[in-house]
Coordinates of C-alpha atoms in Angstrom, one line a residue:
X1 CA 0.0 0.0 0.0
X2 CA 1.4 3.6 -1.0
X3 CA -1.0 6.3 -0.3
X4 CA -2.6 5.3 3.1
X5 CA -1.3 6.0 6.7
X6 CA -1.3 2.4 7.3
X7 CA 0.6 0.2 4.4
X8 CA 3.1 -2.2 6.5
X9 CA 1.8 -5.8 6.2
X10 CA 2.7 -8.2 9.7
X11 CA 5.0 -10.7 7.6
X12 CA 7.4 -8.4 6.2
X13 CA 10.4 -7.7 8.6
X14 CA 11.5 -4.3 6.2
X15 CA 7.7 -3.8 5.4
X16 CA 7.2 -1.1 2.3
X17 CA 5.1 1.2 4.7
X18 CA 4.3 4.2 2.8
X19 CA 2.0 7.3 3.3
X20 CA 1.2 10.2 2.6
X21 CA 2.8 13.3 3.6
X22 CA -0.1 16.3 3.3
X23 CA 1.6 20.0 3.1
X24 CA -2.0 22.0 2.3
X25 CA -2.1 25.6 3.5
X26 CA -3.0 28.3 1.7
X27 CA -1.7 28.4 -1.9
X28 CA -1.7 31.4 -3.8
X29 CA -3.9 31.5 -6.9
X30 CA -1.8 30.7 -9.8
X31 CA -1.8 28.1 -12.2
X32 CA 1.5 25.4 -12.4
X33 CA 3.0 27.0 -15.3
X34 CA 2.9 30.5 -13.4
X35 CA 0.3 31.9 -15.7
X36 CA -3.0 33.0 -14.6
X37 CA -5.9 30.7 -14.5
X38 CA -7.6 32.3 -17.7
X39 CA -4.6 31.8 -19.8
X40 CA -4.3 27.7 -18.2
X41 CA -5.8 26.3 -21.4
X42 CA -3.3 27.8 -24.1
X43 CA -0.9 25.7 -22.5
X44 CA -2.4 22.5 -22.8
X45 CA -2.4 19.3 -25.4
X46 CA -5.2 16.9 -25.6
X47 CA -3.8 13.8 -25.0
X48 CA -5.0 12.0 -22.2
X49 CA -2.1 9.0 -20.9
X50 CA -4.0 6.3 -20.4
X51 CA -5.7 6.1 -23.6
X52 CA -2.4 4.4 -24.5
X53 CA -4.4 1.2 -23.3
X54 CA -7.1 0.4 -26.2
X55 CA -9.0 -1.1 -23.0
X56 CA -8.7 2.1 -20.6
X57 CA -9.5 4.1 -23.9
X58 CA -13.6 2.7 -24.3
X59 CA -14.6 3.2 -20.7
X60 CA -13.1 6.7 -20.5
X61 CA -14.5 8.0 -23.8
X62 CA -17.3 9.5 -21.6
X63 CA -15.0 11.4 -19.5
X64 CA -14.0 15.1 -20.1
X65 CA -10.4 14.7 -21.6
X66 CA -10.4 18.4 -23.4
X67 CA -8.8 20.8 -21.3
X68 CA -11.0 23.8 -22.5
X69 CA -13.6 22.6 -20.3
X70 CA -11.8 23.2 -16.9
X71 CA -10.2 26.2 -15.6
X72 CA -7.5 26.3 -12.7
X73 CA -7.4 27.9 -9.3
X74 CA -5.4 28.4 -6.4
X75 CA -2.8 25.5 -5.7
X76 CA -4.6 23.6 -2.7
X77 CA -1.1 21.8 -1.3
X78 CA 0.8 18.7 -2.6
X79 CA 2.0 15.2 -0.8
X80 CA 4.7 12.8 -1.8
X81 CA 5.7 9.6 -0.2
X82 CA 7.7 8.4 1.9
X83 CA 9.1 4.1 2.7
X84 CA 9.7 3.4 6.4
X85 CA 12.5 0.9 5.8
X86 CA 12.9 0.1 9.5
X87 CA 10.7 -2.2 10.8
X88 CA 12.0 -3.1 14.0
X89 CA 10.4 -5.3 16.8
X90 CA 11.1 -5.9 20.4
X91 CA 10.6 -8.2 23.0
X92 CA 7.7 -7.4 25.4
X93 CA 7.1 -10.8 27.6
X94 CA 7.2 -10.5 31.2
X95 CA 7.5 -6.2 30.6
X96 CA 5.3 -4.6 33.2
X97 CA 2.2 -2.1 31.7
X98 CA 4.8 0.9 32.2
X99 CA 7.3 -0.6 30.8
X100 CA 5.4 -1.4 27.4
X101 CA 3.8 2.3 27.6
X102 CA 7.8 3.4 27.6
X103 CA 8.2 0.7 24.8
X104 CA 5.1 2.3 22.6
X105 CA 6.9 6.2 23.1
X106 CA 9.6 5.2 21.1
X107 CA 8.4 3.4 18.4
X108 CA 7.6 7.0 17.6
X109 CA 10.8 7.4 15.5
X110 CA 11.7 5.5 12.0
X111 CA 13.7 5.5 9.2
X112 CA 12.1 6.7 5.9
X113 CA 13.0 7.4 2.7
X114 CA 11.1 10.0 0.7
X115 CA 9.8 8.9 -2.8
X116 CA 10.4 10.9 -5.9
X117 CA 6.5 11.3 -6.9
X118 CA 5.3 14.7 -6.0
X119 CA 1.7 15.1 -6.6
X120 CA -0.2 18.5 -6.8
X121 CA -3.8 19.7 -5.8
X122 CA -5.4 22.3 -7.3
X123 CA -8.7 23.9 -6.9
X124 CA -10.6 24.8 -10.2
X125 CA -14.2 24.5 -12.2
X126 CA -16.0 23.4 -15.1
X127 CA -16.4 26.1 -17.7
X128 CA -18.1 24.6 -20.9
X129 CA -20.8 22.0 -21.3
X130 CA -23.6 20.4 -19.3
X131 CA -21.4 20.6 -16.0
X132 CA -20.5 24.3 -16.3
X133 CA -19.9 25.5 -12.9
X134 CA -18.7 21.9 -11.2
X135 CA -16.2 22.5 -8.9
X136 CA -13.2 20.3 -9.2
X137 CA -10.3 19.5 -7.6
X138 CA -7.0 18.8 -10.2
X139 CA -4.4 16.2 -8.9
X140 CA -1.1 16.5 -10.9
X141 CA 0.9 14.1 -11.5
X142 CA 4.3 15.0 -12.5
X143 CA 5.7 14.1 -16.2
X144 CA 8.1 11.6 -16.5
X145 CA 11.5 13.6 -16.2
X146 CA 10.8 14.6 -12.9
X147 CA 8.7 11.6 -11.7
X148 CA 10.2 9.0 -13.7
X149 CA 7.7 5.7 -15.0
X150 CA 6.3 4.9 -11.6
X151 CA 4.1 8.5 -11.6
X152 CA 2.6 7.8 -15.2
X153 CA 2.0 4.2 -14.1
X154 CA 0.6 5.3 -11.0
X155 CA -1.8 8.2 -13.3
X156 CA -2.7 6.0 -16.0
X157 CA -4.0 3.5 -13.4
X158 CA -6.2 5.7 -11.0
X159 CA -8.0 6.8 -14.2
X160 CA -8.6 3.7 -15.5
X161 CA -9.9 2.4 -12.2
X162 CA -12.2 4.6 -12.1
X163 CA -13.5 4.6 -15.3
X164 CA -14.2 1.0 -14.6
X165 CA -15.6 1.6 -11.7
X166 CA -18.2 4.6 -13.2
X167 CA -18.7 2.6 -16.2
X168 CA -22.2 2.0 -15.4
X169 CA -24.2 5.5 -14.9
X170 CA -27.0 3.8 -13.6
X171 CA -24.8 2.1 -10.9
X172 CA -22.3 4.9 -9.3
X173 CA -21.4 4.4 -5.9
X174 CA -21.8 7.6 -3.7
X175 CA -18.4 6.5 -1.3
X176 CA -15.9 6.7 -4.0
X177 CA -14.6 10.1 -5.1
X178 CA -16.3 11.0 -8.9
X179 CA -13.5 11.3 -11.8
X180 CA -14.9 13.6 -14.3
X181 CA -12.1 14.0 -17.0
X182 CA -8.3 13.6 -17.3
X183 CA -5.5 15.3 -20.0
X184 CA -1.8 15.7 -20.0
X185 CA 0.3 18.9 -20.6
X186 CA 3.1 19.7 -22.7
X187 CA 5.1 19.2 -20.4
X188 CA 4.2 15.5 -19.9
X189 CA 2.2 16.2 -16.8
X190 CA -1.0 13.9 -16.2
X191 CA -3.6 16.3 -14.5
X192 CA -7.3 14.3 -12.6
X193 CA -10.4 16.3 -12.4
X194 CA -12.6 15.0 -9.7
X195 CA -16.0 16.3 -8.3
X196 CA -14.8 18.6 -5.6
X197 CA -17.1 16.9 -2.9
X198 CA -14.8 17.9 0.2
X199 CA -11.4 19.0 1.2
X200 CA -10.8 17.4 4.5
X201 CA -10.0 14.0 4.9
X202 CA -10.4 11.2 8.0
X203 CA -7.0 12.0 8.7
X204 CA -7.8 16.0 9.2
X205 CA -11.2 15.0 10.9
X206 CA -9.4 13.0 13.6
X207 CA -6.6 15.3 13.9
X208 CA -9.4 18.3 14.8
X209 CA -11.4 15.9 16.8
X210 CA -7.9 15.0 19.2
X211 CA -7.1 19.0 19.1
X212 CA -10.3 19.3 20.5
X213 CA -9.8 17.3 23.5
X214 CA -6.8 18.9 24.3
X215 CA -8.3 22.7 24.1
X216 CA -11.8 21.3 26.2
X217 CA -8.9 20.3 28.8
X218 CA -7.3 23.7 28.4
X219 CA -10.5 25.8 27.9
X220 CA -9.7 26.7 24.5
X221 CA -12.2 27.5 22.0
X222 CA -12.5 24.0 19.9
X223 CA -12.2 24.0 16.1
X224 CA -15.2 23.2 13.8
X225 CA -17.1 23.7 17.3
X226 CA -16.0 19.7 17.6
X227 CA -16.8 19.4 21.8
X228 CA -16.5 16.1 24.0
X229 CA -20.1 14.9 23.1
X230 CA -18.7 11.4 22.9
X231 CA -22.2 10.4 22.0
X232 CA -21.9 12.5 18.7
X233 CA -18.7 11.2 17.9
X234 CA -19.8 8.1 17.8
X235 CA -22.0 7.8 15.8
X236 CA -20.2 10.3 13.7
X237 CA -17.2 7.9 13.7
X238 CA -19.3 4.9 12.7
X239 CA -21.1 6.7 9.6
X240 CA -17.7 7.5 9.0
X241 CA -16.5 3.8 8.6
X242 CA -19.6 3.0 7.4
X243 CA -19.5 4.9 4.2
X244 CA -15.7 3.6 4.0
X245 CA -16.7 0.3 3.9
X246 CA -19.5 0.5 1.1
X247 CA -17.3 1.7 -1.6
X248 CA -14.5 -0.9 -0.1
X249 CA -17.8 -3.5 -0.5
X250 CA -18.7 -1.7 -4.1
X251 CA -15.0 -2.5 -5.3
X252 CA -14.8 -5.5 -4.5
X253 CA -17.7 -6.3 -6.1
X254 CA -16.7 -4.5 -9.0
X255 CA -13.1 -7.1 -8.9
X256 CA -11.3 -3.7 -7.6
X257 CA -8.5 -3.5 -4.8
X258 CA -7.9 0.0 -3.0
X259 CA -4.9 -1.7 -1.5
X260 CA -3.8 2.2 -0.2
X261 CA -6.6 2.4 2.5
X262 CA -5.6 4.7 5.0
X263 CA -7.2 7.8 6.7
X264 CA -5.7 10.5 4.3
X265 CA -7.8 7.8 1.6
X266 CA -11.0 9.2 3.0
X267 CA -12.4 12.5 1.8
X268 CA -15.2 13.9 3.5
X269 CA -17.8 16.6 2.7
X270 CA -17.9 17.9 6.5
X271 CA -15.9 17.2 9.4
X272 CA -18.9 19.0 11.9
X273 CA -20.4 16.2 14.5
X274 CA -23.5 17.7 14.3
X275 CA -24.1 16.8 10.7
X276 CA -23.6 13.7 11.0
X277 CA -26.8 13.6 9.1
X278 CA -25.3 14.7 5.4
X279 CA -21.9 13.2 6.2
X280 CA -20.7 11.6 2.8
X281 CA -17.2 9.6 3.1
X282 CA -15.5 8.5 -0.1
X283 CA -12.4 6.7 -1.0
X284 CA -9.6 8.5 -2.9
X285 CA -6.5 7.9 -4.6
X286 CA -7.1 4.6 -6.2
X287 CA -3.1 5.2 -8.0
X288 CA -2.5 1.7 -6.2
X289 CA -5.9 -0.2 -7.1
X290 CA -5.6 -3.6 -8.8
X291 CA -7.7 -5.5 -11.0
X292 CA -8.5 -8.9 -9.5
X293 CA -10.5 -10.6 -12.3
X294 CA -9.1 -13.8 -13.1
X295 CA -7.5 -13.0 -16.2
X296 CA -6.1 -10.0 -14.3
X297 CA -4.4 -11.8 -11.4
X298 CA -0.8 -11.8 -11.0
X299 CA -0.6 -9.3 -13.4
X300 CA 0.1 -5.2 -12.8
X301 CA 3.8 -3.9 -12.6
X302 CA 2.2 -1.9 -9.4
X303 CA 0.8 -5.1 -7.8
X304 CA 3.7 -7.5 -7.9
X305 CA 4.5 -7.2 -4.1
X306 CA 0.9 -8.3 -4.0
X307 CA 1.6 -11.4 -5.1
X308 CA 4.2 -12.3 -4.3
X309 CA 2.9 -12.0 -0.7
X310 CA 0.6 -14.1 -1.5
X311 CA 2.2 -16.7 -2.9
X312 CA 4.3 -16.6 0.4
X313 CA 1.1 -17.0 2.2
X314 CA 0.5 -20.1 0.4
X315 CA -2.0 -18.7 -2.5
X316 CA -1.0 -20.2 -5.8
X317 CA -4.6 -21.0 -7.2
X318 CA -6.0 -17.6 -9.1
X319 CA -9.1 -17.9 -6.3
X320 CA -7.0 -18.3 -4.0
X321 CA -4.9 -15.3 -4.8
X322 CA -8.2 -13.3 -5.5
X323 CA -9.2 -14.4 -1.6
X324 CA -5.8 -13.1 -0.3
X325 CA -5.8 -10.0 -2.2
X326 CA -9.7 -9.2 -0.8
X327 CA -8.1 -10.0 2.7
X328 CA -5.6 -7.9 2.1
X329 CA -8.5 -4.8 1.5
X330 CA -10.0 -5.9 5.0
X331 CA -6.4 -6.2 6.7
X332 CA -5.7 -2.8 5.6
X333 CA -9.4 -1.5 6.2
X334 CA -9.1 -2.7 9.5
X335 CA -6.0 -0.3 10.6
X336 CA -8.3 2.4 9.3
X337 CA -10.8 1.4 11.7
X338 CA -8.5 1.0 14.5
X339 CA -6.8 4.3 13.5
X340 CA -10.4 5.9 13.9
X341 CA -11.8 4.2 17.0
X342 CA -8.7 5.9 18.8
X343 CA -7.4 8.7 17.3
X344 CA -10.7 11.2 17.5
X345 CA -11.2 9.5 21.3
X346 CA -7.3 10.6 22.3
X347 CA -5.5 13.8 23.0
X348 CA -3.4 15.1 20.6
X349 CA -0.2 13.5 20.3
X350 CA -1.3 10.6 22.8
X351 CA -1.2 8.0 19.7
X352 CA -1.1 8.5 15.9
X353 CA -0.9 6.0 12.7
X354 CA 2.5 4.4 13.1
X355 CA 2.5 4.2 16.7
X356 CA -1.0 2.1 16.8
X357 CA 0.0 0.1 13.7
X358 CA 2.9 -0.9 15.9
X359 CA 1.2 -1.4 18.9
X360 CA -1.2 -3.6 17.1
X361 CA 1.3 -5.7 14.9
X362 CA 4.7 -5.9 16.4
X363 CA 4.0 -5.5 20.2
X364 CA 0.9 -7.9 20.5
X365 CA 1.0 -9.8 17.8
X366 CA -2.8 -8.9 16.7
X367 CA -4.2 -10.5 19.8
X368 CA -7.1 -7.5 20.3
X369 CA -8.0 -9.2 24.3
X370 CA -4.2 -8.3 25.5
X371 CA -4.6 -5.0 22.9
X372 CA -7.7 -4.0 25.2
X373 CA -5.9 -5.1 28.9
X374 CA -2.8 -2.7 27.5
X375 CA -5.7 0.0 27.0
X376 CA -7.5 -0.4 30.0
X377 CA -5.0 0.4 32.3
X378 CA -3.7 3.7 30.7
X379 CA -6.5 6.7 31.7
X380 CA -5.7 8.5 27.9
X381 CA -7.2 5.9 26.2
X382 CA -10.4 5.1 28.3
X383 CA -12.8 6.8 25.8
X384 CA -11.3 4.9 23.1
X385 CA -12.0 1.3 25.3
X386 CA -15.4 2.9 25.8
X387 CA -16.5 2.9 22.3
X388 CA -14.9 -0.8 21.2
X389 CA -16.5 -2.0 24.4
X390 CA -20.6 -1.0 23.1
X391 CA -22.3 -3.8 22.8
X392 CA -20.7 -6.0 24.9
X393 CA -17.0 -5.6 23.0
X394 CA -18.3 -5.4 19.5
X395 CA -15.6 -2.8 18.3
X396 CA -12.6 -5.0 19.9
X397 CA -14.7 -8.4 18.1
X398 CA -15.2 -6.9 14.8
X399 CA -11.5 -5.6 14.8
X400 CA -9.9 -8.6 15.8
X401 CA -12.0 -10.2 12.5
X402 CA -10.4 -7.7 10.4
X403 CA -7.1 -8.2 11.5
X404 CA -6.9 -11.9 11.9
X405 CA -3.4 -13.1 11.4
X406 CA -4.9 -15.9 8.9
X407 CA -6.3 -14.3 6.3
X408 CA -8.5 -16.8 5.5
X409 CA -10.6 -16.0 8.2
X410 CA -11.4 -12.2 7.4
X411 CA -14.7 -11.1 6.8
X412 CA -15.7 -10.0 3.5
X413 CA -16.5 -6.1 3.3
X414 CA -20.3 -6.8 2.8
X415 CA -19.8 -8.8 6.3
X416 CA -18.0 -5.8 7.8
X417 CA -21.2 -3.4 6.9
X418 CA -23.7 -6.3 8.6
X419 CA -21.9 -6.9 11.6
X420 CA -24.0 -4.8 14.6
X421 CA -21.2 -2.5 15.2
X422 CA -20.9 -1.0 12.0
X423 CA -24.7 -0.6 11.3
X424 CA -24.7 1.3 14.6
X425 CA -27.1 -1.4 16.3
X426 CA -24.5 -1.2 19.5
X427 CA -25.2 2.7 19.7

């Protein structure tokens, strides 16, 4: 997994854990080749880069690939990414509870090395044609001198996954982000319109939720007027994961991986509690996505660590590599539930991504009971125990499904969505 917070998978000793490292702020209103947005489309070519594939090229005939119809605003931020190539475990037997809370403080620190693709967000609109006045938001990938092959492989295959996964009008999922055209520059750079449904993603929204804490404890004013109503974050959180999970269910059921699942994967339309009403999540960057029809499997420069993981685990079969490679989606989907039933419940700086990945993985070996003793007995982490223990423990059940060492014996994501914790029956 690239894009996600959480990509390390519990076999690999120097696991390719990558994420995403978000630098938005306030970018001045220009467009990338430091001409204003009204002059953008002089400087464009239609081509669009994955029409190189006569496959990709008949489901994306429908999307906008002429660059006349978009204009470009400000520069929103940009994210590259970043390999942890230290994976390093210790021994915790006989260690007291303060001595594995010590232990958990310094797995805080990890070797990394930063990737060469630099991606680009830009704000912008529709300008011609039936969806005049859209707002989009552009992600750039850049050409191949400065990116090299990996950033067009990694363009040409978000688009075509989701123009395979929009090929049926009449059957669009609402928790997947919306693709509405694709071109490249002259300059070789592969530019992604999508339906500007949100700017803040599950990471953000749990990052405001744990500043929050922090300022109730200090008497700050909170942000987004996010309080401690734990009752609203709950069931905030859990339409939160819920919509995650449908469009995991959708593409699977469509013979699509997200295999990058992380919180920065999940754009939302509103981080405010109190709306939990109208709260739409939906799964981004699909650069990482695989094909897992049968004549598809084992094939994908971008999916070979795939499987060849599997085969490690003992999947030669193609159904049996399709079963691994659905596990896989659940494995990863369960860190981002994990992430989310703690992070939002936990002041800031208390626990984060890599921390509680490590925590899960290395120090308890994915056992969820001795996961839950650990939590129990340290105070910052009591609202988190609260809301995996509803129900009688139906978070810390349905989590240790997800992340069952064997993946044979992961849920499907259409399991995940019934199970009484995620449909809120616990609540």
């Amino acid at each position: 997994m690239i894009i996600s917070l959480f990509h390390s998978h519990h076999a690999c000793a120097t696991s390719r854990f990558c994420r995403k490292l978000s630098s938005f702020g306030h970018g001045e209103s220009a467009s990338p080749f430091g001409v204003g947005p009204s002059k953008i489309r002089i400087r464009l070519k239609r081509r669009n880069p994955s029409l190189r594939s006569s496959t990709a090229a008949l489901t994306v005939m429908a999307l906008m690939t002429d660059p006349n119809y978009f204009q470009v605003g400000r520069l929103v931020g940009s994210y590259g990414f970043v390999n942890i190539t230290s994976y390093s475990s210790f021994q915790t037997e006989g260690m007291s509870t303060y001595d594995r809370i010590q232990e958990v403080d310094k797995l805080r620190v990890q070797n990394v090395g930063e990737g060469q693709v630099k991606i680009r967000i830009y704000e912008g609109r529709v300008i011609q044609g039936r969806l005049q006045g859209t707002n989009v938001l552009f992600k750039v990938y850049p050409g191949r001198i400065t990116g090299g092959t990996e950033s067009d492989l990694m363009a040409a295959n978000e688009l075509g996954s989701h123009a395979s996964l929009q090929e049926d009008p009449r059957n669009i999922c609402e928790n997947i982000q919306f693709l509405l055209g694709a071109f490249e520059t002259i300059t070789g750079e592969q530019w992604l319109a999508f339906r500007n449904d949100g700017k803040f993603s599950a990471a953000d929204y749990a990052k405001f939720a744990s500043e929050n804490i922090s300022k109730g404890l200090s008497n700050s004013s909170p942000i987004f007027g996010l309080g401690q109503n734990w009752k609203a974050r709950r069931y905030f959180v859990i339409k939160l994961l819920n919509g995650a999970m449908n469009g995991l269910a959708y593409m699977h059921e469509n013979d699509r991986l997200h295999q990058s699942l992380g919180p920065s994967s999940v754009v939302m339309n509103t981080v405010i509690e109190r709306d939990e009403a109208v709260l739409v999540p939906r799964l981004r960057d699909l650069a990482f996505s695989v094909d897992i029809r049968y004549s598809a499997i084992g094939d994908g420069p971008l999916s070979q660590d795939l499987w060849h993981r599997a085969t490690s685990a003992g999947a030669f079969a193609p159904f049996e590599k399709r079963a691994f490679a659905i596990a896989d989606d659940i494995y990863e989907a369960g860190f981002l539930f994990a992430y989310l039933a703690f992070v939002p419940f936990c002041e800031a700086g208390i626990i984060d991504g890599i921390s509680l990945q490590r925590l899960l993985e290395s120090t308890f070996r994915l056992d969820l009971s001795s996961v839950r003793e650990y939590c129990i007995a340290d105070d910052r982490l009591a609202e988190a125990v609260k809301f995996l223990d509803l129900g009688n423990g139906a978070g810390w059940e349905l989590l240790q499904a997800m992340l069952n060492p064997d993946y044979k014996q992961r849920p499907i994501a259409q399991a995940v969505l019934n199970h009484r914790f995620m449909t809120g029956a616990v609540l």
